[in-house]
Amino acid sequence: MFTKREKWWGYAFIAPQMIGMILFSLLPLLFAFGISFMHWDGFGERTFVGLENYITQFQDTNFRAALRNTTIYSLIVIPGGIAAALLSALALNKVKGKDFYRMFFFMPVVTSSVSIAVIWMWLLNGDFGLINQVLASVGIDGPNWLTDRRFVLPSIAMLSIWWGLGTNMVIFLAGLQGISRSYYEAAEIDGASAWQKFRNITMPLLSPTTFFVAIMTVIGSFQVFDQAYVMTQGGPGNASYTLVLHIFDEAFTRSSFGTSTSAAMILFVIILIFTLIQFTVSRKWVHYEDNGR
């Protein structure tokens, strides 16, 4: 049991974090929830309108386009990002100089998102971009990646997979290094193939790490903003118009904070639902080494 003095010291140590979370996370969230039921331009009086802002959003073609685009983008980024990170981690797990490669892959993560987007605008330029030049060298006529409605979302998704590769790869690499070598030695004695070891040892014991990466990737993919804002401004047309870009436009372009926060609340609910579904489904496939499952 802790003494009263030790308990107070514990409260003192967690107080800064708790105060920060309340002031900068919980209170703004509650304020935004209240604003979502009002008409407000950010300066004048607030008028309560009930569910009108939410109804308006679902009737808004821009919101529906943003929801569709964000969903398509997420369907590309989530499996693509997880698979690329896992394969990269598996490749580096047995390579000498892992620290160097880990730093090399992680460098884009700590680079400014605007800088990354500008560089990829040049790489994806349909006229003189490096990617199309490489394709032309092998006889392939590359498309206009950022101005063609068919390719703009996959292009932004490709950037996002590359950009997030470092973080997810490092997490997977840590998970792989936490798996005891004794499991593989026992499997080798039994004559297990490389695929059997991966399927029956690596994947089950790596499932908690995969679950964490999946949760973070889902949340990040639905919150995509920087890439679309810098590279395309949501164009061509509304082909790369995302939910967070729509929230930004409603608030800071149209000065409609009520509809902006209602869209943000809808996005919050979408992410919450997907997260809860993942937690529910995870009980069937996530295995923890120390709980006997």
XYZ file of N, CA, C and O in Angstrom, residues 150-269:
480
model
N -7.904 10.342 -62.178
C -7.721 8.905 -61.943
C -6.496 8.611 -61.090
O -6.442 7.566 -60.420
N -5.510 9.495 -61.116
C -4.233 9.190 -60.472
C -3.919 10.057 -59.262
O -2.971 9.755 -58.536
N -4.688 11.118 -59.025
C -4.293 12.056 -57.982
C -4.359 11.426 -56.594
O -3.430 11.593 -55.782
N -5.430 10.703 -56.280
C -5.526 10.072 -54.954
C -4.479 8.979 -54.763
O -3.819 8.934 -53.715
N -4.287 8.068 -55.738
C -3.204 7.087 -55.578
C -1.834 7.743 -55.433
O -0.981 7.215 -54.709
N -1.627 8.887 -56.091
C -0.344 9.575 -55.987
C -0.115 10.100 -54.570
O 0.970 9.938 -53.993
N -1.137 10.735 -54.009
C -1.022 11.246 -52.639
C -0.886 10.087 -51.655
O -0.127 10.164 -50.680
N -1.598 9.003 -51.913
C -1.491 7.823 -51.051
C -0.089 7.225 -51.114
O 0.462 6.797 -50.082
N 0.511 7.210 -52.314
C 1.867 6.687 -52.469
C 2.853 7.519 -51.647
O 3.729 6.977 -50.969
N 2.688 8.841 -51.687
C 3.522 9.719 -50.864
C 3.337 9.406 -49.387
O 4.313 9.314 -48.631
N 2.112 9.232 -48.953
C 1.828 9.001 -47.542
C 2.404 7.673 -47.062
O 2.916 7.580 -45.939
N 2.333 6.635 -47.905
C 2.914 5.340 -47.543
C 4.419 5.484 -47.362
O 4.999 4.971 -46.399
N 5.068 6.177 -48.288
C 6.519 6.397 -48.186
C 6.860 7.234 -46.965
O 7.825 6.945 -46.245
N 6.063 8.263 -46.712
C 6.332 9.179 -45.606
C 6.175 8.488 -44.250
O 6.966 8.699 -43.325
N 5.179 7.634 -44.120
C 4.956 6.955 -42.849
C 5.699 5.646 -42.692
O 5.594 4.991 -41.646
N 6.467 5.269 -43.720
C 7.164 3.988 -43.685
C 8.136 3.899 -42.521
O 8.221 2.867 -41.838
N 8.865 4.983 -42.251
C 9.885 4.960 -41.210
C 9.319 4.654 -39.842
O 9.838 3.801 -39.113
N 8.238 5.333 -39.478
C 7.635 5.124 -38.156
C 7.151 3.694 -37.991
O 7.487 3.009 -37.009
N 6.355 3.220 -38.923
C 5.788 1.880 -38.810
C 6.864 0.800 -38.904
O 6.785 -0.230 -38.229
N 7.891 1.041 -39.722
C 8.962 0.059 -39.860
C 9.733 -0.082 -38.551
O 10.073 -1.195 -38.128
N 10.030 1.037 -37.897
C 10.750 0.996 -36.623
C 9.933 0.253 -35.562
O 10.477 -0.526 -34.759
N 8.614 0.485 -35.561
C 7.750 -0.212 -34.598
C 7.738 -1.711 -34.870
O 7.865 -2.535 -33.947
N 7.612 -2.089 -36.141
C 7.633 -3.512 -36.490
C 8.997 -4.129 -36.166
O 9.082 -5.274 -35.695
N 10.055 -3.379 -36.419
C 11.401 -3.890 -36.145
C 11.584 -4.149 -34.656
O 12.174 -5.168 -34.264
N 11.053 -3.254 -33.838
C 11.125 -3.469 -32.392
C 10.331 -4.706 -31.987
O 10.756 -5.486 -31.126
N 9.168 -4.896 -32.605
C 8.369 -6.082 -32.317
C 9.077 -7.368 -32.730
O 9.051 -8.369 -31.992
N 9.734 -7.353 -33.894
C 10.453 -8.541 -34.356
C 11.617 -8.878 -33.435
O 11.881 -10.053 -33.143
N 12.311 -7.854 -32.966
C 13.454 -8.094 -32.096
C 13.029 -8.567 -30.706
O 13.852 -9.084 -29.945
N 11.740 -8.383 -30.383
C 11.231 -8.845 -29.096
C 10.781 -10.298 -29.101
O 10.413 -10.838 -28.052
N 10.802 -10.944 -30.282
C 10.418 -12.349 -30.376
C 11.628 -13.222 -30.061
O 12.681 -13.080 -30.681
N 11.474 -14.103 -29.115
C 12.585 -14.953 -28.683
C 13.045 -15.873 -29.808
O 12.235 -16.459 -30.537
N 14.361 -15.991 -29.939
C 14.946 -16.847 -30.957
C 14.630 -18.327 -30.709
O 14.646 -19.142 -31.633
N 14.311 -18.676 -29.477
C 14.063 -20.083 -29.129
C 12.882 -20.665 -29.904
O 12.858 -21.870 -30.207
N 11.884 -19.836 -30.217
C 10.737 -20.317 -30.985
C 11.175 -20.804 -32.367
O 10.733 -21.850 -32.848
N 12.034 -20.020 -33.008
C 12.498 -20.381 -34.348
C 13.415 -21.600 -34.304
O 13.387 -22.448 -35.215
N 14.210 -21.704 -33.265
C 15.098 -22.864 -33.141
C 14.288 -24.143 -32.979
O 14.612 -25.179 -33.575
N 13.228 -24.084 -32.170
C 12.373 -25.257 -32.004
C 11.683 -25.624 -33.313
O 11.548 -26.819 -33.656
N 11.244 -24.604 -34.065
C 10.585 -24.860 -35.349
C 11.562 -25.454 -36.358
O 11.190 -26.340 -37.153
N 12.806 -25.002 -36.342
C 13.816 -25.537 -37.260
C 14.113 -27.003 -36.950
O 14.331 -27.812 -37.866
N 14.107 -27.333 -35.664
C 14.317 -28.732 -35.279
C 13.195 -29.611 -35.831
O 13.424 -30.751 -36.259
N 11.983 -29.063 -35.838
C 10.823 -29.808 -36.363
C 10.739 -29.773 -37.880
O 9.813 -30.354 -38.462
N 11.678 -29.084 -38.522
C 11.719 -29.045 -39.982
C 10.788 -28.037 -40.623
O 10.390 -28.212 -41.786
N 10.413 -27.000 -39.906
C 9.505 -25.987 -40.447
C 10.197 -25.160 -41.524
O 11.387 -24.837 -41.411
N 9.447 -24.833 -42.559
C 9.968 -23.981 -43.628
C 9.940 -22.516 -43.199
O 9.364 -22.171 -42.159
N 10.551 -21.658 -44.013
C 10.577 -20.220 -43.701
C 9.155 -19.663 -43.652
O 8.826 -18.848 -42.771
N 8.297 -20.095 -44.584
C 6.909 -19.628 -44.593
C 6.153 -20.112 -43.361
O 5.386 -19.362 -42.766
N 6.377 -21.356 -42.964
C 5.706 -21.881 -41.777
C 6.138 -21.140 -40.512
O 5.311 -20.886 -39.631
N 7.407 -20.792 -40.431
C 7.882 -20.025 -39.275
C 7.273 -18.636 -39.262
O 6.891 -18.129 -38.198
N 7.167 -18.035 -40.435
C 6.569 -16.695 -40.510
C 5.096 -16.748 -40.140
O 4.604 -15.909 -39.367
N 4.387 -17.746 -40.671
C 2.943 -17.828 -40.453
C 2.585 -18.234 -39.028
O 1.643 -17.692 -38.438
N 3.320 -19.174 -38.455
C 2.938 -19.753 -37.168
C 3.677 -19.163 -35.970
O 3.267 -19.401 -34.828
N 4.760 -18.429 -36.214
C 5.513 -17.827 -35.105
C 5.528 -16.309 -35.212
O 5.073 -15.601 -34.304
N 6.050 -15.800 -36.346
C 6.239 -14.353 -36.476
C 4.919 -13.598 -36.412
O 4.773 -12.668 -35.610
N 3.970 -13.992 -37.248
C 2.720 -13.237 -37.304
C 1.916 -13.289 -36.009
O 1.437 -12.254 -35.537
N 1.747 -14.470 -35.378
C 1.009 -14.456 -34.106
C 1.683 -13.633 -33.018
O 1.021 -12.881 -32.296
N 3.015 -13.754 -32.880
C 3.711 -13.025 -31.830
C 3.871 -11.540 -32.177
O 4.112 -10.718 -31.287
N 3.741 -11.228 -33.450
C 3.823 -9.829 -33.880
C 2.448 -9.165 -33.918
O 2.338 -7.979 -34.209
N 1.400 -9.924 -33.638
C 0.036 -9.389 -33.759
C -0.228 -8.167 -32.863
O -0.930 -7.248 -33.304
N 0.277 -8.077 -31.626
C 0.055 -6.844 -30.859
C 0.668 -5.625 -31.529
O 0.078 -4.535 -31.529
N 1.855 -5.807 -32.108
C 2.502 -4.704 -32.833
C 1.698 -4.338 -34.077
O 1.493 -3.152 -34.375
N 1.244 -5.346 -34.815
C 0.435 -5.100 -36.009
C -0.848 -4.369 -35.647
O -1.290 -3.468 -36.367
N -1.449 -4.758 -34.548
C -2.674 -4.110 -34.083
C -2.439 -2.633 -33.785
O -3.214 -1.767 -34.198
N -1.351 -2.328 -33.091
C -1.029 -0.928 -32.777
C -0.785 -0.121 -34.053
O -1.302 0.991 -34.205
N -0.002 -0.693 -34.973
C 0.279 0.001 -36.233
C -1.010 0.223 -37.017
O -1.216 1.295 -37.610
N -1.906 -0.769 -37.021
C -3.176 -0.633 -37.743
C -4.019 0.489 -37.149
O -4.598 1.305 -37.891
N -4.096 0.574 -35.827
C -4.867 1.627 -35.172
C -4.332 3.005 -35.563
O -5.083 3.904 -35.972
N -3.029 3.178 -35.458
C -2.424 4.475 -35.750
C -2.533 4.831 -37.233
O -2.719 6.000 -37.587
N -2.441 3.820 -38.107
C -2.542 4.078 -39.544
C -3.958 4.487 -39.930
O -4.155 5.388 -40.756
N -4.955 3.842 -39.340
C -6.353 4.206 -39.613
C -6.610 5.643 -39.178
O -7.192 6.442 -39.925
N -6.191 5.989 -37.970
C -6.402 7.355 -37.469
C -5.699 8.369 -38.352
O -6.272 9.392 -38.744
N -4.447 8.084 -38.708
C -3.683 9.023 -39.540
C -4.239 9.176 -40.938
O -4.260 10.274 -41.493
N -4.714 8.071 -41.528
C -5.211 8.143 -42.902
C -6.486 8.971 -43.007
O -6.686 9.696 -43.992
N -7.359 8.889 -42.008
C -8.590 9.677 -42.056
C -8.336 11.153 -41.745
O -9.200 11.989 -42.008
N -7.168 11.465 -41.214
C -6.851 12.850 -40.887
C -5.910 13.488 -41.908
O -5.304 14.514 -41.618
N -5.794 12.901 -43.089
C -4.881 13.436 -44.097
C -5.261 14.872 -44.452
O -6.426 15.189 -44.690
N -4.262 15.751 -44.466
C -4.510 17.156 -44.785
C -3.338 17.790 -45.532
O -3.504 18.333 -46.623
N -2.145 17.724 -44.940
C -0.989 18.460 -45.469
C -0.740 18.168 -46.945
O -0.547 19.089 -47.745
N -0.723 16.869 -47.281
C -0.385 16.486 -48.645
C -1.379 17.059 -49.649
O -0.997 17.642 -50.664
N -2.680 16.892 -49.370
C -3.707 17.371 -50.297
C -3.715 18.891 -50.366
O -3.891 19.474 -51.445
N -3.520 19.544 -49.236
C -3.567 21.013 -49.211
C -2.410 21.622 -49.996
O -2.608 22.556 -50.785
N -1.214 21.099 -49.811
C -0.031 21.675 -50.462
C 0.042 21.282 -51.933
O 0.332 22.111 -52.800
N -0.254 20.022 -52.227
C 0.001 19.511 -53.567
C -1.115 19.798 -54.559
O -0.844 20.021 -55.751
N -2.369 19.773 -54.115
C -3.469 19.874 -55.076
C -4.574 20.843 -54.681
O -5.438 21.140 -55.504
N -4.593 21.300 -53.415
C -5.690 22.126 -52.919
C -7.049 21.425 -53.094
O -8.081 22.068 -53.246
N -7.021 20.098 -53.119
C -8.253 19.333 -53.273
C -8.603 19.008 -54.704
O -9.578 18.292 -54.947
N -7.848 19.507 -55.658
C -8.163 19.298 -57.070
C -7.502 18.059 -57.640
O -6.845 17.309 -56.913
N -7.674 17.831 -58.955
C -8.517 18.606 -59.876
C -10.006 18.390 -59.584
O -10.423 17.288 -59.273
N -10.743 19.457 -59.658
C -12.133 19.409 -59.223
C -12.155 19.156 -57.730
O -11.556 19.884 -56.959
N -12.834 18.110 -57.321
C -12.820 17.667 -55.924
C -12.193 16.289 -55.788
O -12.446 15.578 -54.821
N -11.332 15.921 -56.731
C -10.822 14.554 -56.789
C -9.929 14.201 -55.607
O -9.800 13.024 -55.265
N -9.280 15.183 -54.979
C -8.425 14.909 -53.818
C -8.860 15.733 -52.609
O -8.061 16.019 -51.721
N -10.128 16.103 -52.605
C -10.694 16.899 -51.512
C -10.982 15.978 -50.336
O -11.808 15.071 -50.433
N -10.295 16.195 -49.207
C -10.408 15.291 -48.063
C -11.241 15.915 -46.950
O -11.548 17.115 -46.971
N -11.582 15.107 -45.949
C -12.438 15.576 -44.865
C -11.804 16.701 -44.061
O -12.462 17.691 -43.742
N -10.531 16.565 -43.735
C -9.886 17.624 -42.952
C -9.723 18.888 -43.788
O -9.839 19.996 -43.269
N -9.495 18.739 -45.077
C -9.438 19.907 -45.965
C -10.806 20.579 -46.027
O -10.907 21.818 -46.046
N -11.865 19.796 -46.028
C -13.218 20.352 -45.999
C -13.469 21.095 -44.687
O -14.050 22.194 -44.687
N -13.038 20.513 -43.570
C -13.179 21.176 -42.264
C -12.433 22.507 -42.262
O -12.941 23.530 -41.777
N -11.238 22.510 -42.819
C -10.430 23.732 -42.910
C -11.139 24.784 -43.761
O -11.207 25.967 -43.382
N -11.649 24.384 -44.913
C -12.328 25.332 -45.802
C -13.572 25.929 -45.154
O -13.832 27.139 -45.256
N -14.353 25.083 -44.502
C -15.566 25.572 -43.851
C -15.238 26.631 -42.803
O -15.936 27.640 -42.677
N -14.191 26.417 -42.037
C -13.860 27.325 -40.941
C -13.142 28.578 -41.421
O -13.531 29.698 -41.068
N -12.107 28.419 -42.245
C -11.203 29.535 -42.526
C -11.387 30.145 -43.912
O -10.837 31.209 -44.185
N -12.134 29.485 -44.783
C -12.449 30.074 -46.086
C -13.864 30.632 -46.096
O -14.095 31.752 -46.562
N -14.815 29.862 -45.539
C -16.212 30.290 -45.535
C -16.638 30.892 -44.196
O -17.781 31.340 -44.070
N -15.757 30.891 -43.202
C -16.055 31.439 -41.863
C -17.332 30.854 -41.276
O -18.139 31.558 -40.674
N -17.493 29.551 -41.476
C -18.658 28.855 -40.936
C -18.177 27.813 -39.923
O -17.986 26.642 -40.256
N -17.970 28.283 -38.696
C -17.395 27.402 -37.685
C -18.395 26.350 -37.213
O -18.000 25.292 -36.729
N -19.675 26.632 -37.342
C -20.679 25.648 -36.959
C -20.631 24.426 -37.841
O -20.566 23.286 -37.355
N -20.656 24.617 -39.161
C -20.592 23.478 -40.080
C -19.219 22.823 -40.040
O -19.092 21.608 -40.213
N -18.169 23.623 -39.820
C -16.824 23.066 -39.728
C -16.700 22.100 -38.555
O -16.206 20.975 -38.703
N -17.184 22.523 -37.381
C -17.079 21.648 -36.212
C -18.020 20.462 -36.304
O -17.712 19.381 -35.790
N -19.162 20.630 -36.973
C -20.052 19.473 -37.158
C -19.377 18.429 -38.049
O -19.479 17.220 -37.786
N -18.668 18.874 -39.097
C -17.910 17.945 -39.942
C -16.797 17.279 -39.135
O -16.517 16.086 -39.297
N -16.160 18.060 -38.251
C -15.110 17.498 -37.401
C -15.667 16.454 -36.441
O -15.034 15.426 -36.181
N -16.864 16.705 -35.914
C -17.492 15.731 -35.022
C -17.856 14.447 -35.775
O -17.727 13.347 -35.240
N -18.299 14.592 -37.009
C -18.598 13.405 -37.821
C -17.325 12.596 -38.055
O -17.329 11.363 -37.945
N -16.235 13.289 -38.363
C -14.953 12.615 -38.548
C -14.520 11.923 -37.262
O -14.027 10.783 -37.288
N -14.715 12.583 -36.129
C -14.380 11.996 -34.829
C -15.163 10.701 -34.607
O -14.602 9.685 -34.172
N -16.448 10.714 -34.926
C -17.286 9.527 -34.739
C -16.841 8.403 -35.679
O -16.793 7.229 -35.283
